[in-house]
Coordinates of C-alpha atoms and ligand atoms in Angstrom, one line a residue:
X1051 CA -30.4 -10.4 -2.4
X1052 CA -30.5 -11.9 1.3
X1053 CA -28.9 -14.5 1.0
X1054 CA -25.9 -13.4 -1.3
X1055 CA -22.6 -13.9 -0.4
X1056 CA -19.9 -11.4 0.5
X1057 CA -16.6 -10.6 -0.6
X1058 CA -13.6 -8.4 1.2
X1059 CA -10.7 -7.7 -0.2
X1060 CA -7.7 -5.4 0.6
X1061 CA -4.7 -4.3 -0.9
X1062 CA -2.2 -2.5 1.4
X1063 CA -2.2 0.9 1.3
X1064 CA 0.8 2.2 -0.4
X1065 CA 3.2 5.0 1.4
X1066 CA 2.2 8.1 0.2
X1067 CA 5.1 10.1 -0.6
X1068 CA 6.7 7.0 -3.0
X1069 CA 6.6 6.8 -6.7
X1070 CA 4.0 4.3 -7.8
X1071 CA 5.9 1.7 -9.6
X1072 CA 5.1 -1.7 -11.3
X1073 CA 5.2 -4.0 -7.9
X1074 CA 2.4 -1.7 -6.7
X1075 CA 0.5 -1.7 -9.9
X1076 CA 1.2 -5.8 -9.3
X1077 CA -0.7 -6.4 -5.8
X1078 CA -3.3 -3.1 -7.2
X1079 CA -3.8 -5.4 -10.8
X1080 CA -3.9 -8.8 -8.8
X1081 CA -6.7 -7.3 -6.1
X1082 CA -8.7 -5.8 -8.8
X1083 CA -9.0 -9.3 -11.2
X1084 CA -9.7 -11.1 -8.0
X1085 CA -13.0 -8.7 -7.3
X1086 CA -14.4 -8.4 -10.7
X1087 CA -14.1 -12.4 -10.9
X1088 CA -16.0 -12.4 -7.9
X1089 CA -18.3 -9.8 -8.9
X1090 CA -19.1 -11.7 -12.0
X1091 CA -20.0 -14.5 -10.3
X1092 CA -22.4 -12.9 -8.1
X1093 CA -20.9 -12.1 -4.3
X1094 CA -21.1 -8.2 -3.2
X1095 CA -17.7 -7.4 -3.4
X1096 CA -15.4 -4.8 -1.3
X1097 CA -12.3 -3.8 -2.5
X1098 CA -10.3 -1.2 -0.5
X1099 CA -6.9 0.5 -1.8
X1100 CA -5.8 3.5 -0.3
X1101 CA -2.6 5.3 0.8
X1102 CA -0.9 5.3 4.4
X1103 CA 0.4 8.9 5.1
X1104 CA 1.9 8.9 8.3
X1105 CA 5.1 9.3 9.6
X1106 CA 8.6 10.8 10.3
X1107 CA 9.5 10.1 6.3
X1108 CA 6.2 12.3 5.2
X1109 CA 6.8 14.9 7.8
X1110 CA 10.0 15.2 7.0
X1111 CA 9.4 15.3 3.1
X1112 CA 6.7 18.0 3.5
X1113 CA 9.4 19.9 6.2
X1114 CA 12.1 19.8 2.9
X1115 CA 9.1 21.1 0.3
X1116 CA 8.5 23.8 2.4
X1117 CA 4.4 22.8 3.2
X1118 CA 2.7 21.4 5.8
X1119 CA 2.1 17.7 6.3
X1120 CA -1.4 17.6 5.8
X1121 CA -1.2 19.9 2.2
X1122 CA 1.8 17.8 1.5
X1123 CA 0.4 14.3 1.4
X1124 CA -3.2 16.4 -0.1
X1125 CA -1.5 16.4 -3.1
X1126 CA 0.8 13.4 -3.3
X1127 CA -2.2 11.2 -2.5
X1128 CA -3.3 11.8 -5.8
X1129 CA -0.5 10.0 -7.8
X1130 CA -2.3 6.8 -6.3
X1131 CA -5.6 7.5 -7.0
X1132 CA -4.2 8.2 -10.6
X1133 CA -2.6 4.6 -10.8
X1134 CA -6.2 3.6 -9.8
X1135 CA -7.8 5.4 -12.7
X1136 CA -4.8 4.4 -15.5
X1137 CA -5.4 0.4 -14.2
X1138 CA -8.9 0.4 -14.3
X1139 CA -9.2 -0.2 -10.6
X1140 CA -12.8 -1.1 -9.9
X1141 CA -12.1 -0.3 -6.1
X1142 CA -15.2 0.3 -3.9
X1143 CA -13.3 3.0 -1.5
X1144 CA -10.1 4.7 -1.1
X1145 CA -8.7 5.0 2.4
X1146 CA -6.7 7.6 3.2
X1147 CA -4.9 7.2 6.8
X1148 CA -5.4 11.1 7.7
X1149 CA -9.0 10.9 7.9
X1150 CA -10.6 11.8 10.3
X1151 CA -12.6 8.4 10.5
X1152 CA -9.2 7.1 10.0
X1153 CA -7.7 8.4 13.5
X1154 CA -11.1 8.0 15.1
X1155 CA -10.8 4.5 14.2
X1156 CA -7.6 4.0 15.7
X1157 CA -7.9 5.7 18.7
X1158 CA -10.7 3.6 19.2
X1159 CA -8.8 0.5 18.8
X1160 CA -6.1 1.6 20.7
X1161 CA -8.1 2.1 23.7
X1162 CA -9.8 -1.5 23.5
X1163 CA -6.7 -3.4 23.1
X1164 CA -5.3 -1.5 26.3
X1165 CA -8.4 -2.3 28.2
X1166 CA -8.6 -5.9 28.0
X1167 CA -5.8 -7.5 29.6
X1168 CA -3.4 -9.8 27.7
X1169 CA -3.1 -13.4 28.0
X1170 CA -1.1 -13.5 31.3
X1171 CA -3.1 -11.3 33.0
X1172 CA -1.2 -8.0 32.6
X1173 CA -2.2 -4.9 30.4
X1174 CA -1.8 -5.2 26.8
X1175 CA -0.1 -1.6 26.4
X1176 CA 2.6 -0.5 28.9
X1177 CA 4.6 2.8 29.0
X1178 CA 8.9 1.6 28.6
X1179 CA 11.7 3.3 26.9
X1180 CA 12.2 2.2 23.1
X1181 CA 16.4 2.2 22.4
X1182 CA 18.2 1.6 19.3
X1183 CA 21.2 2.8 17.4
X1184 CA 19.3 6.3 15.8
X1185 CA 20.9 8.3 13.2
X1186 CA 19.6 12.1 13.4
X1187 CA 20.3 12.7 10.0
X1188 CA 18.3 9.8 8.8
X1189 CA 15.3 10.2 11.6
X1190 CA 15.7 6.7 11.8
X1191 CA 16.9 3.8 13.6
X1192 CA 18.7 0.9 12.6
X1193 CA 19.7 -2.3 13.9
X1194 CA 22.8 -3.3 15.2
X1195 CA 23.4 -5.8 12.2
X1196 CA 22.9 -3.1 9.6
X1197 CA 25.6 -0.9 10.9
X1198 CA 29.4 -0.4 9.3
X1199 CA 32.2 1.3 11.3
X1200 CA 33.8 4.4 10.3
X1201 CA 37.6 5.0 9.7
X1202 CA 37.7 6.7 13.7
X1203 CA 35.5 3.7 14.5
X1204 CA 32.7 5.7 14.4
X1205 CA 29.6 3.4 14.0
X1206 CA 27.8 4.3 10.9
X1207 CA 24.3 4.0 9.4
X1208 CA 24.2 2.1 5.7
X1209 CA 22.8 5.7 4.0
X1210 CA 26.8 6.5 5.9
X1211 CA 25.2 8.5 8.5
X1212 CA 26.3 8.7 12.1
X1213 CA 24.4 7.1 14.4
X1214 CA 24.6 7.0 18.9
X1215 CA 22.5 5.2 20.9
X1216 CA 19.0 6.7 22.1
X1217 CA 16.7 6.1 24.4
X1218 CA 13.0 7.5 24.2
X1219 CA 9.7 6.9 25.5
X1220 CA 7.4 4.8 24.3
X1221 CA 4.1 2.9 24.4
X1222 CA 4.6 -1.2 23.9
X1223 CA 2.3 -4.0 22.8
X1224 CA 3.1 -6.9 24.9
X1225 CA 3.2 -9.3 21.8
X1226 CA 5.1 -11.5 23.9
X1227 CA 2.5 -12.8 26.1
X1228 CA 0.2 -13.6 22.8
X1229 CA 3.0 -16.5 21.4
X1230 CA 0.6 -19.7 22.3
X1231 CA -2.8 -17.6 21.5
X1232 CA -1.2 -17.1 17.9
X1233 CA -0.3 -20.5 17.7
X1234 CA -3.6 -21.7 18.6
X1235 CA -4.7 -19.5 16.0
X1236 CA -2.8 -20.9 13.2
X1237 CA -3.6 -24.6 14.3
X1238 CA -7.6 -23.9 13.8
X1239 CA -6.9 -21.5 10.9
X1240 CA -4.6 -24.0 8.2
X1241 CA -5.3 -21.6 5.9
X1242 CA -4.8 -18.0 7.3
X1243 CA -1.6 -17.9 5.5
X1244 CA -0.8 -18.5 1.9
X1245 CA 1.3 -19.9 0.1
X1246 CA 2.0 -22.8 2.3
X1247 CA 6.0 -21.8 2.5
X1248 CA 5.1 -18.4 3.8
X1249 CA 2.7 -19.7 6.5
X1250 CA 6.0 -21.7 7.8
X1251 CA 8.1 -19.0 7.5
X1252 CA 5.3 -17.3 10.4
X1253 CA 4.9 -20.0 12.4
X1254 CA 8.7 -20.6 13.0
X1255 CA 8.9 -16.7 13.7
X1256 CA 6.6 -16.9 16.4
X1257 CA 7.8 -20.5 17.4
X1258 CA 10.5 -18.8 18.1
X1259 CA 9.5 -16.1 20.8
X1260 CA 8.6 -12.7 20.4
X1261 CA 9.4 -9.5 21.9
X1262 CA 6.8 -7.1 23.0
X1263 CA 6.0 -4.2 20.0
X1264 CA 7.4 -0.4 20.3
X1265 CA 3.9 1.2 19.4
X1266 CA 4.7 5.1 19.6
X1267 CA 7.2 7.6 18.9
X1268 CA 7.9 11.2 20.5
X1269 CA 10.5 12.2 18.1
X1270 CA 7.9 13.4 15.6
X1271 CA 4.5 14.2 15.5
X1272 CA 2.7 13.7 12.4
X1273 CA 0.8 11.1 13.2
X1274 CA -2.6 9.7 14.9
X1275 CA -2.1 10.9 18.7
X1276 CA -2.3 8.2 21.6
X1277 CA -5.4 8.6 23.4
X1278 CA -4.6 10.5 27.1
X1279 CA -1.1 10.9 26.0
X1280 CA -0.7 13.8 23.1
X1281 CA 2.9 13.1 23.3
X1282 CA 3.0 10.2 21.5
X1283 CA 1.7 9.5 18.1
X1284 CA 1.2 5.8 17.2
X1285 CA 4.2 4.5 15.2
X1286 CA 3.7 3.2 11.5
X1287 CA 2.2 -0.2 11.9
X1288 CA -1.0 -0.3 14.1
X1289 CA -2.1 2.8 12.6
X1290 CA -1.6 1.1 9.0
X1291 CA -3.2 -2.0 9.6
X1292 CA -6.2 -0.2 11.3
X1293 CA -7.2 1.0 7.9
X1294 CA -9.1 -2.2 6.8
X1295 CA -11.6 -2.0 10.0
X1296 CA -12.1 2.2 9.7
X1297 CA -13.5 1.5 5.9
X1298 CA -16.3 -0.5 7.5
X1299 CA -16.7 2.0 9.8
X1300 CA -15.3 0.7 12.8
X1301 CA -15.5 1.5 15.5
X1302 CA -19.6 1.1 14.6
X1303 CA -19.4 -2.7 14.7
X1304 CA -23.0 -2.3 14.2
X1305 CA -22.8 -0.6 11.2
X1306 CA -24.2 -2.9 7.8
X1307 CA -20.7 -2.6 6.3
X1308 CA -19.1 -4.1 9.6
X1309 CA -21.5 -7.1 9.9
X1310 CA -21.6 -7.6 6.0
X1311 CA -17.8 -7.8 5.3
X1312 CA -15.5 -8.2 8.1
X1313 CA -13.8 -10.7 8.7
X1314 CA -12.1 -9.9 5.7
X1315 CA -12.2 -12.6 3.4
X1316 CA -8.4 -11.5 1.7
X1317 CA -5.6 -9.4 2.7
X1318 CA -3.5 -9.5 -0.5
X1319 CA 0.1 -8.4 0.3
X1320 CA 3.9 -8.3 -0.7
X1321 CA 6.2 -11.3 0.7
X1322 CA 8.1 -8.0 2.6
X1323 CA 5.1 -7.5 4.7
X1324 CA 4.0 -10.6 5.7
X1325 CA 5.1 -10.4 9.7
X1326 CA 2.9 -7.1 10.4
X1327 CA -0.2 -8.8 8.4
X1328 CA -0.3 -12.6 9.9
X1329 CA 1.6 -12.1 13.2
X1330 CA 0.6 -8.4 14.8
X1331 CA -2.1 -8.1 12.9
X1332 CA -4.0 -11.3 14.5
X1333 CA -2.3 -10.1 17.9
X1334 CA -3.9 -6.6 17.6
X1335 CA -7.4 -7.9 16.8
X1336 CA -7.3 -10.5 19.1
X1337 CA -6.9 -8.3 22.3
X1338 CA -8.9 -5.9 20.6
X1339 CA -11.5 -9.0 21.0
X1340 CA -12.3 -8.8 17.0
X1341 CA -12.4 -11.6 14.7
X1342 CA -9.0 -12.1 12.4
X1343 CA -9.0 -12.1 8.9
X1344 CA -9.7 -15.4 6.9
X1345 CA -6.6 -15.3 4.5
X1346 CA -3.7 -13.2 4.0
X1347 CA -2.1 -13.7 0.3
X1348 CA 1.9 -12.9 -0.1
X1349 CA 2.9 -12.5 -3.6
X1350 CA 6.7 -12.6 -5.1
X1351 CA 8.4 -9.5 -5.9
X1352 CA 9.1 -7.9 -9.5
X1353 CA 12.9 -7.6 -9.9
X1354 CA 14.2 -5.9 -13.5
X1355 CA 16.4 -7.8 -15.7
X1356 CA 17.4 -9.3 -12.0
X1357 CA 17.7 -6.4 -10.6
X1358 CA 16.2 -5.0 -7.4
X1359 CA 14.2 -2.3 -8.7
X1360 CA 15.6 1.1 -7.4
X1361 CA 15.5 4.8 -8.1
X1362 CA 19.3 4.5 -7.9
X1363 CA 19.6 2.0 -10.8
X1364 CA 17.2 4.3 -12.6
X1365 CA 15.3 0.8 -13.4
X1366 CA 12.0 1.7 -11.6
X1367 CA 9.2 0.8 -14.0
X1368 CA 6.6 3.3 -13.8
X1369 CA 3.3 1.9 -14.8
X1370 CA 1.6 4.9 -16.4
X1371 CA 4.7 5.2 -18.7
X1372 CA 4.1 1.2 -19.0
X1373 CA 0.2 0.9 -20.0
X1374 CA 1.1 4.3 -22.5
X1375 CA 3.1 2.3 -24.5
X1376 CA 1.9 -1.1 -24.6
X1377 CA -2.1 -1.0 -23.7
X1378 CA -3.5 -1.6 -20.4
X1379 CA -5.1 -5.0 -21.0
X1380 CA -1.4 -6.2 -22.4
X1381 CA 0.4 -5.4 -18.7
X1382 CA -2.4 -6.7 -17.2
X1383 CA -2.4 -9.9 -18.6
X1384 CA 1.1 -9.6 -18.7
X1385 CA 1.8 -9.3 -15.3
X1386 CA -0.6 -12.0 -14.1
X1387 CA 0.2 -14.5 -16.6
X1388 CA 3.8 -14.7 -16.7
X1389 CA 4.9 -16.1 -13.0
X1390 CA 3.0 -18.0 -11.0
X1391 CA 1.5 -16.0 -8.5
X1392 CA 3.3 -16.5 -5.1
X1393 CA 7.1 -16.5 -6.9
X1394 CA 8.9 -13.6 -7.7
X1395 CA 8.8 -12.8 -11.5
X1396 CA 11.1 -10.8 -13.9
X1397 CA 10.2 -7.8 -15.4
X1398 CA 11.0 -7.4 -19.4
X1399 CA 9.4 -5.4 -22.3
X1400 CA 10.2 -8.1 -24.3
X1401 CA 8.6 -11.0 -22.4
X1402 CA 5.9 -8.6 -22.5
X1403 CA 5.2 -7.9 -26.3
X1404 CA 6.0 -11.4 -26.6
X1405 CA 3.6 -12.5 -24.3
X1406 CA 0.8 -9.9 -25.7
X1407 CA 1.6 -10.6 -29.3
X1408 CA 1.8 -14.5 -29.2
X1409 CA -1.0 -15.1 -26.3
X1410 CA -3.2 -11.9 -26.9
X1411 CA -3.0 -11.0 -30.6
X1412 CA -2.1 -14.2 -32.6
X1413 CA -4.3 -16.8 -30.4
X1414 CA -7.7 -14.5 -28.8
X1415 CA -7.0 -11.7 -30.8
X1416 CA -7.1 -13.9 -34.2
X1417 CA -9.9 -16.5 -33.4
X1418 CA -12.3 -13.5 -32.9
X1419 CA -11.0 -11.6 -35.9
X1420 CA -11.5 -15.1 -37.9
X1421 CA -14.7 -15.9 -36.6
X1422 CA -16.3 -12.6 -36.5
X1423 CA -15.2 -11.7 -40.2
X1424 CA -16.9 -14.9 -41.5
X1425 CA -19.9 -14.1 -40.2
X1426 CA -20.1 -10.9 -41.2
X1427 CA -19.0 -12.2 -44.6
X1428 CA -21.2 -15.1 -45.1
X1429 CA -24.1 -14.8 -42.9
X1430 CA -25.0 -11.3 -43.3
X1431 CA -23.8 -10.2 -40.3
X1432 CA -26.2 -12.4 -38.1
X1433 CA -25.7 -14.9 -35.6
X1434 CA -26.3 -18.1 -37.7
X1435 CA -29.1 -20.6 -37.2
X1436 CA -26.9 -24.0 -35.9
X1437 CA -28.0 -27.1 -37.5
X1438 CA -27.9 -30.7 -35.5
X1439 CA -24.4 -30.3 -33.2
X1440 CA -22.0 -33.1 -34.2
X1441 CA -19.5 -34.4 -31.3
X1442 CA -16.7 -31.8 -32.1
X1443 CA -19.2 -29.2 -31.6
X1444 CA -20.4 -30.8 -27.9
X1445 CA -17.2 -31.1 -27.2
X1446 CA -15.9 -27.7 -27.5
X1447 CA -19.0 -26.2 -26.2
X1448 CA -18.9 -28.2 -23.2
X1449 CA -15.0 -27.5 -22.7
X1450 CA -15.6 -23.8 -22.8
X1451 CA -18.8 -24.4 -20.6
X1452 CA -17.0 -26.6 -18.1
X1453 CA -13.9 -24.0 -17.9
X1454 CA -15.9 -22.0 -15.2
X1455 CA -16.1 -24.0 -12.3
X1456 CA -11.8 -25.1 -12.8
X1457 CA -11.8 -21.3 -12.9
X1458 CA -13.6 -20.6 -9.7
X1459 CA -11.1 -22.9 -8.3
X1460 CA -7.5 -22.1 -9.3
X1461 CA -9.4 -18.1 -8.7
X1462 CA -9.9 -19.0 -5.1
X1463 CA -6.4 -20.4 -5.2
X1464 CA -4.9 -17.5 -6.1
X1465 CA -3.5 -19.2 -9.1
X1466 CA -4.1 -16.2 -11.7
X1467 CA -1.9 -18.0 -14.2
X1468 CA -3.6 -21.2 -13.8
X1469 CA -6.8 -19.7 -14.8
X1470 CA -5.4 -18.0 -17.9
X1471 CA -3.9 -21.4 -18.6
X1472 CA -7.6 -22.8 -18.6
X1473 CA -8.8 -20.4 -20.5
X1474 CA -6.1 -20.7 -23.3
X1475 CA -6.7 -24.4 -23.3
X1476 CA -10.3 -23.1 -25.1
X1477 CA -8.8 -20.5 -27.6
X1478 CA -6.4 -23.0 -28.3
X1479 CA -9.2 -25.9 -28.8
X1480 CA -11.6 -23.3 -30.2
X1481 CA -8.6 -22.3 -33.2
X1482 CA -7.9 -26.4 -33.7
X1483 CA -11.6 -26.3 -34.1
X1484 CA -11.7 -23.8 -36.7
X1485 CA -8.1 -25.4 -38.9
X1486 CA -10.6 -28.9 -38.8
X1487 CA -13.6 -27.8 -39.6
X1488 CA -12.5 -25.2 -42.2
X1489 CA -15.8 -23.1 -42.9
X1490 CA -14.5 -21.0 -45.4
X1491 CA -14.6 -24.8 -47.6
X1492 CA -18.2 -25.1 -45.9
X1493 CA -19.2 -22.3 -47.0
X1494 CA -19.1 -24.0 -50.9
X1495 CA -19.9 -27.2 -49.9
X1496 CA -22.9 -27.1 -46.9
X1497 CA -24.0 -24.4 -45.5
X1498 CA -25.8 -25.3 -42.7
X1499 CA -22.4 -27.2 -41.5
X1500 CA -20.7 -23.8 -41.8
X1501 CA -23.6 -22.0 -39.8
X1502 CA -23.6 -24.6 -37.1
X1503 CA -19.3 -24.2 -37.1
X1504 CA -19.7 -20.7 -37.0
X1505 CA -22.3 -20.8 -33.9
X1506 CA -20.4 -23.0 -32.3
X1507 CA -17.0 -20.9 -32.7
X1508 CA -19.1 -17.8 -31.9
X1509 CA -21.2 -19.3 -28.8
X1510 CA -17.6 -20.4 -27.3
X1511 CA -15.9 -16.8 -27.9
X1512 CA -18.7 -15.6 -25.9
X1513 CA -17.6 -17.6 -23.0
X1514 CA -14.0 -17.2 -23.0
X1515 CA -14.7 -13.1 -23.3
X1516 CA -17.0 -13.4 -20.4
X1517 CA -14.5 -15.4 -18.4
X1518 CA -11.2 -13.0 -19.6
X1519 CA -13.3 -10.0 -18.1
X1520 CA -11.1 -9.8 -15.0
X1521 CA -7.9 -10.0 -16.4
X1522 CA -8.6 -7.9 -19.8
X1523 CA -11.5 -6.0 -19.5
X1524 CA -11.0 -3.3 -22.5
X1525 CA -10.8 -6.4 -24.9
X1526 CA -13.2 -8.8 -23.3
X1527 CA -15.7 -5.6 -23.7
X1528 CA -14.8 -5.1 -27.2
X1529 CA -15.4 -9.1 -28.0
X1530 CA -18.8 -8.8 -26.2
X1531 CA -19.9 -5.6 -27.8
X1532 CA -19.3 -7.7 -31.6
X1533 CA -21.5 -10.1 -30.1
X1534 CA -24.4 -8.2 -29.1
X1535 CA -24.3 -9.5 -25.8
X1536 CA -26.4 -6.9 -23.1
X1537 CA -24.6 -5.6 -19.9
X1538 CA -26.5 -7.7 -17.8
X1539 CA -25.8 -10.6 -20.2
X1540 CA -22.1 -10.2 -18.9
X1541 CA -22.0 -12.3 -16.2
X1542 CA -20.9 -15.8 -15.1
X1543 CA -24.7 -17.2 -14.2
X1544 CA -25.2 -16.1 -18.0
X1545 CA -22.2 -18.6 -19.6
X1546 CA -24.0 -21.7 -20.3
X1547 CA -25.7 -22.0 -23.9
X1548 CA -28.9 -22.6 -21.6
X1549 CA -28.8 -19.4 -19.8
X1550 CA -27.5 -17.0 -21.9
X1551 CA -26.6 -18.3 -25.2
X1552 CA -26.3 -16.0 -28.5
X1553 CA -29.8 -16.0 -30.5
X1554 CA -29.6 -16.9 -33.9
X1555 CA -30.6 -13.6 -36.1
X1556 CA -29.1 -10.8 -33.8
X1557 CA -27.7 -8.6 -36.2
X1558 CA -24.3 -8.2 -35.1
X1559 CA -21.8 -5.3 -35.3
X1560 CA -18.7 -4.7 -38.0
X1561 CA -15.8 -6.4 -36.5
X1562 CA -13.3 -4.8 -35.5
X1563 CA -9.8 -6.0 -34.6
X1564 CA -9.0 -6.4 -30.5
X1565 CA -5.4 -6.5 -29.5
X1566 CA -2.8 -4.9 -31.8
X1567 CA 0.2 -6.1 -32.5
X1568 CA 3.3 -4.5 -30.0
X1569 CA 6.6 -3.2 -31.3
X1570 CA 9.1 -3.7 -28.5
X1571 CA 10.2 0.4 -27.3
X1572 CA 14.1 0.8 -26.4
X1573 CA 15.1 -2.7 -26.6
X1574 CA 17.6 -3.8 -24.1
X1575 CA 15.9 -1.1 -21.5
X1576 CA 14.3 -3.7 -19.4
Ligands
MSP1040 N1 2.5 1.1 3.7 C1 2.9 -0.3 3.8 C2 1.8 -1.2 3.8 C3 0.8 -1.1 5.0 S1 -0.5 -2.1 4.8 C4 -1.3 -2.0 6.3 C5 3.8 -0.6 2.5 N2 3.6 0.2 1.5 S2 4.5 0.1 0.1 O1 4.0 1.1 -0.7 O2 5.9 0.1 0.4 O3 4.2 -1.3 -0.5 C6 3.0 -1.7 -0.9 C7 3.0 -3.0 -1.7 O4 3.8 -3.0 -2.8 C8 3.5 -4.2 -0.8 O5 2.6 -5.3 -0.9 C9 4.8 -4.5 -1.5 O6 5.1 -5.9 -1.3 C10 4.5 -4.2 -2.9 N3 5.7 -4.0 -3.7 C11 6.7 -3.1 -3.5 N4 7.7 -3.3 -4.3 C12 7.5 -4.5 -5.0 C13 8.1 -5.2 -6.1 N5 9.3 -4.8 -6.6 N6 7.5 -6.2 -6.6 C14 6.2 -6.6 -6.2 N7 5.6 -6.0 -5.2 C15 6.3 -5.0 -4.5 O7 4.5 -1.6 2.6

């Protein structure tokens, strides 16, 4: 298709050596609705996940199991590309930041932004000394404001390490002389950053001066190395960020994936990450002489019965365990419908079932169990022949019809629970529909009433299963399998009675039921 339009989406890429929990299933589950939606309704979609695998943590992690780095993060890389599979993560490619088209790519981009001169005329990258309060123990370095002071007065990390003050060598980004380029930037772009709050929050950041970017470290060495300088390997950040241009082969700007999809049209992230993605990230491409992104999403956090999740609380949800117990479409829709996208949410098991059983089983689950039973009951299992439509009928056809387009927009929003809300404004219609019209009295006293109900009610579930195959695709599939609809009937160019509308006579299959019922496991555990 020439003239098709193109969709590139992003999650970040998680650090490798941490246990996948539910906030990372939560930005993964969010990405993945937002490209099959997209999908459906016809762009070519990219969706990139992957893991970031760099770094003093990893080296040191692989150091304490006794392997090296590279066979280390071989096999902890996987528990993401598990999460992947257990989700149903439709993602187009899985970047992995110790690849070798990985530290090609960065390299690259490394030696373009420190050949084009910054705003005020000087290089972009300069050679100075990075200092901080560093605490050998840790590996790490910490600010002054996060220290505590021993009982000799000793200055002490928060993990209670000591900590002196070091000096090393290191490569800078001279962020400082890109202030009024990244204004500029956010004046023409009102929409780079969303939600509105958060683009504020950046704006008065940078408003408010910034200090040139410590790029490399010497103190370890598992990392991507600086080009002419095998010293230094490029601290955590530009060789994270980097990852979104190497998956369309950068530094081939030529290359069809390049041209097709970047700018990217979303970088979904966490609220905690916000700085690196709409404030160095711009800077970066923009003396790199790329184009910038066209959005970057921040979502709440997940805390646990209001608790930070934390492997020392012992509340970490882990997904797998999660989606074992209660069903992947369930967490899904779970996750998506119970905060508005944007807050922070909080995590219970009973919100959940709650959720799954009232929304999912009682309201969808029930109106295809209801409707599909009938017809298997009274119309020998065939779509029925509709008589003359009456206004009830127009009028829940054309609200099931007309639910697309105010889907496409809360979708492009960002507004996942705004979209389920639209779509439950149809089951709920399409079960008030059913408590009026009662076919099961039709059925005694005019039959072609009850096969007209029973087309209508069965022509509308099509639609909402089509429309709830982003955000529960197990059970949208299972609706659309009792309806005989094709594979390349599933599709949102296919959801008006016009274009793809059921055909009276198709024998359809037994029905079967969709979403169980949940029993809540270890109530009062979160
Ligand atoms: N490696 C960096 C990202 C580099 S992107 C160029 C990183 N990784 S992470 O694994 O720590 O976090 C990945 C994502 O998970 C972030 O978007 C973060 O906000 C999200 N979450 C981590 N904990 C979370 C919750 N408790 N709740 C919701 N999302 C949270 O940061």
């Amino acid at each position: 298709m020439a003239d098709q339009k193109s969709f590139y989406i992003t999650t970040p890429i998680y650090y490798v050596n941490d246990k996948p929990h539910v906030g990372h299933a939560y930005t993964t589950i969010a990405c993945d609705t937002l490209a099959r939606f997209k999908r459906l309704d016809g762009f070519q979609v990219k969706f990139l996940t992957g893991t970031d695998e760099h770094g003093q943590k990893v080296e040191k992690a692989a150091a304490e199991s006794g392997v090296k780095p590279q066979d280390y993060v071989d096999q902890v890389s996987q528990t993401f590309r598990d999460l992947t599979s257990t989700l149903q993560i439709t993602n187009d490619d899985f970047i992995r930041t110790t690849e070798e088209r990985h530290s090609k790519a960065c390299q690259t981009f490394w030696t373009r932004i420190s050949e084009n001169r910054a705003p005020n005329g000087e290089n972009n990258i300069y050679l100075g000394k990075y200092s901080g309060w560093y605490a050998v123990r840790d590996e790490a370095y910490y600010s002054e404001n996060e220290l505590t002071e021993g009982p000799t007065g000793q200055k002490l990390a928060p993990t209670g390490a000591p900590v002196e003050w070091v000096e090393e060598p290191s490569y800078f980004f001279r962020l400082s002389a890109w202030q009024e380029k990244l204004i500029e930037f956010y004046e023409d772009n009102p929409n780079f950053v969303k939600p509105n709050t958060r683009f504020n929050e950046v704006r008065r950041f940078v408003e408010g001066g910034l200090q040139d970017l410590s790029l490399s470290r010497t103190t370890f060495a598992w990392g991507v190395e600086i080009p002419g300088n095998a010293d230094h390997v490029m601290y955590v950040w530009i060789d994270a960020l980097t990852n979104y241009i190497t998956a369309l082969d950068y530094p081939d700007t030529k290359s069809a994936s390049y041209k097709t999809f970047w700018p990217a049209d979303l970088h979904l992230v966490g609220k905690d990450i916000i700085r690196f993605h709409c404030v160095y990230w711009p800077a970066f491409l923009m003396a790199a002489g790329l184009k910038t992104p066209k959005e970057v999403f921040a979502h709440g956090w997940w805390t646990v019965e209001g608790q930070k999740m934390s492997k020392s609380l012992g509340n970490v949800i882990d997904p797998e365990e999660l989606v074992q117990t209660y069903g992947l479409d369930q967490v899904r829709y779970f996750l998506l419908r119970e905060v508005k996208f944007g807050a922070d949410g909080d995590f219970s098991s009973s919100a959940l079932v709650q959720r799954a059983n009232g929304e999912l089983a009682n309201e969808l689950g029930n109106l295809a169990q209801r409707v599909l039973a009938m017809i298997g009951n009274n119309c020998d299992g065939r779509v029925p022949e509709p008589g003359e439509f009456t206004e009830d009928d127009s009028k829940l056809l054309i609200a099931a019809e007309a639910a697309l387009d105010s889907c496409r927009q809360a979708i492009d929003k960002k507004a996942f629970h705004e979209v389920l809300e639209i779509i439950w404004k149809v089951v709920r219609a399409a079960n008030g529909y059913v408590d009026k019209q009662a076919p099961w009295v039709l059925r005694k006293t005019n039959l072609i009433r009850m096969n007209t109900v029973l087309f209508i009610l069965s022509e509308s579930l099509r639609k909402i299963a089509i429309l709830m195959l982003p955000f529960v695709p197990t059970g949208a599939e299972k609706i659309l399998d009792q309806l005989a609809i094709s594979d390349a009937d599933r599709h949102f160019a296919k959801i008006s009675l016009a274009a793809g509308g059921l055909k009276s006579g198709t024998a359809l299959p037994k029905p079967e039921p969709v979403f169980n019922k949940l029993k809540l496991v270890g109530e009062g555990k979160g």
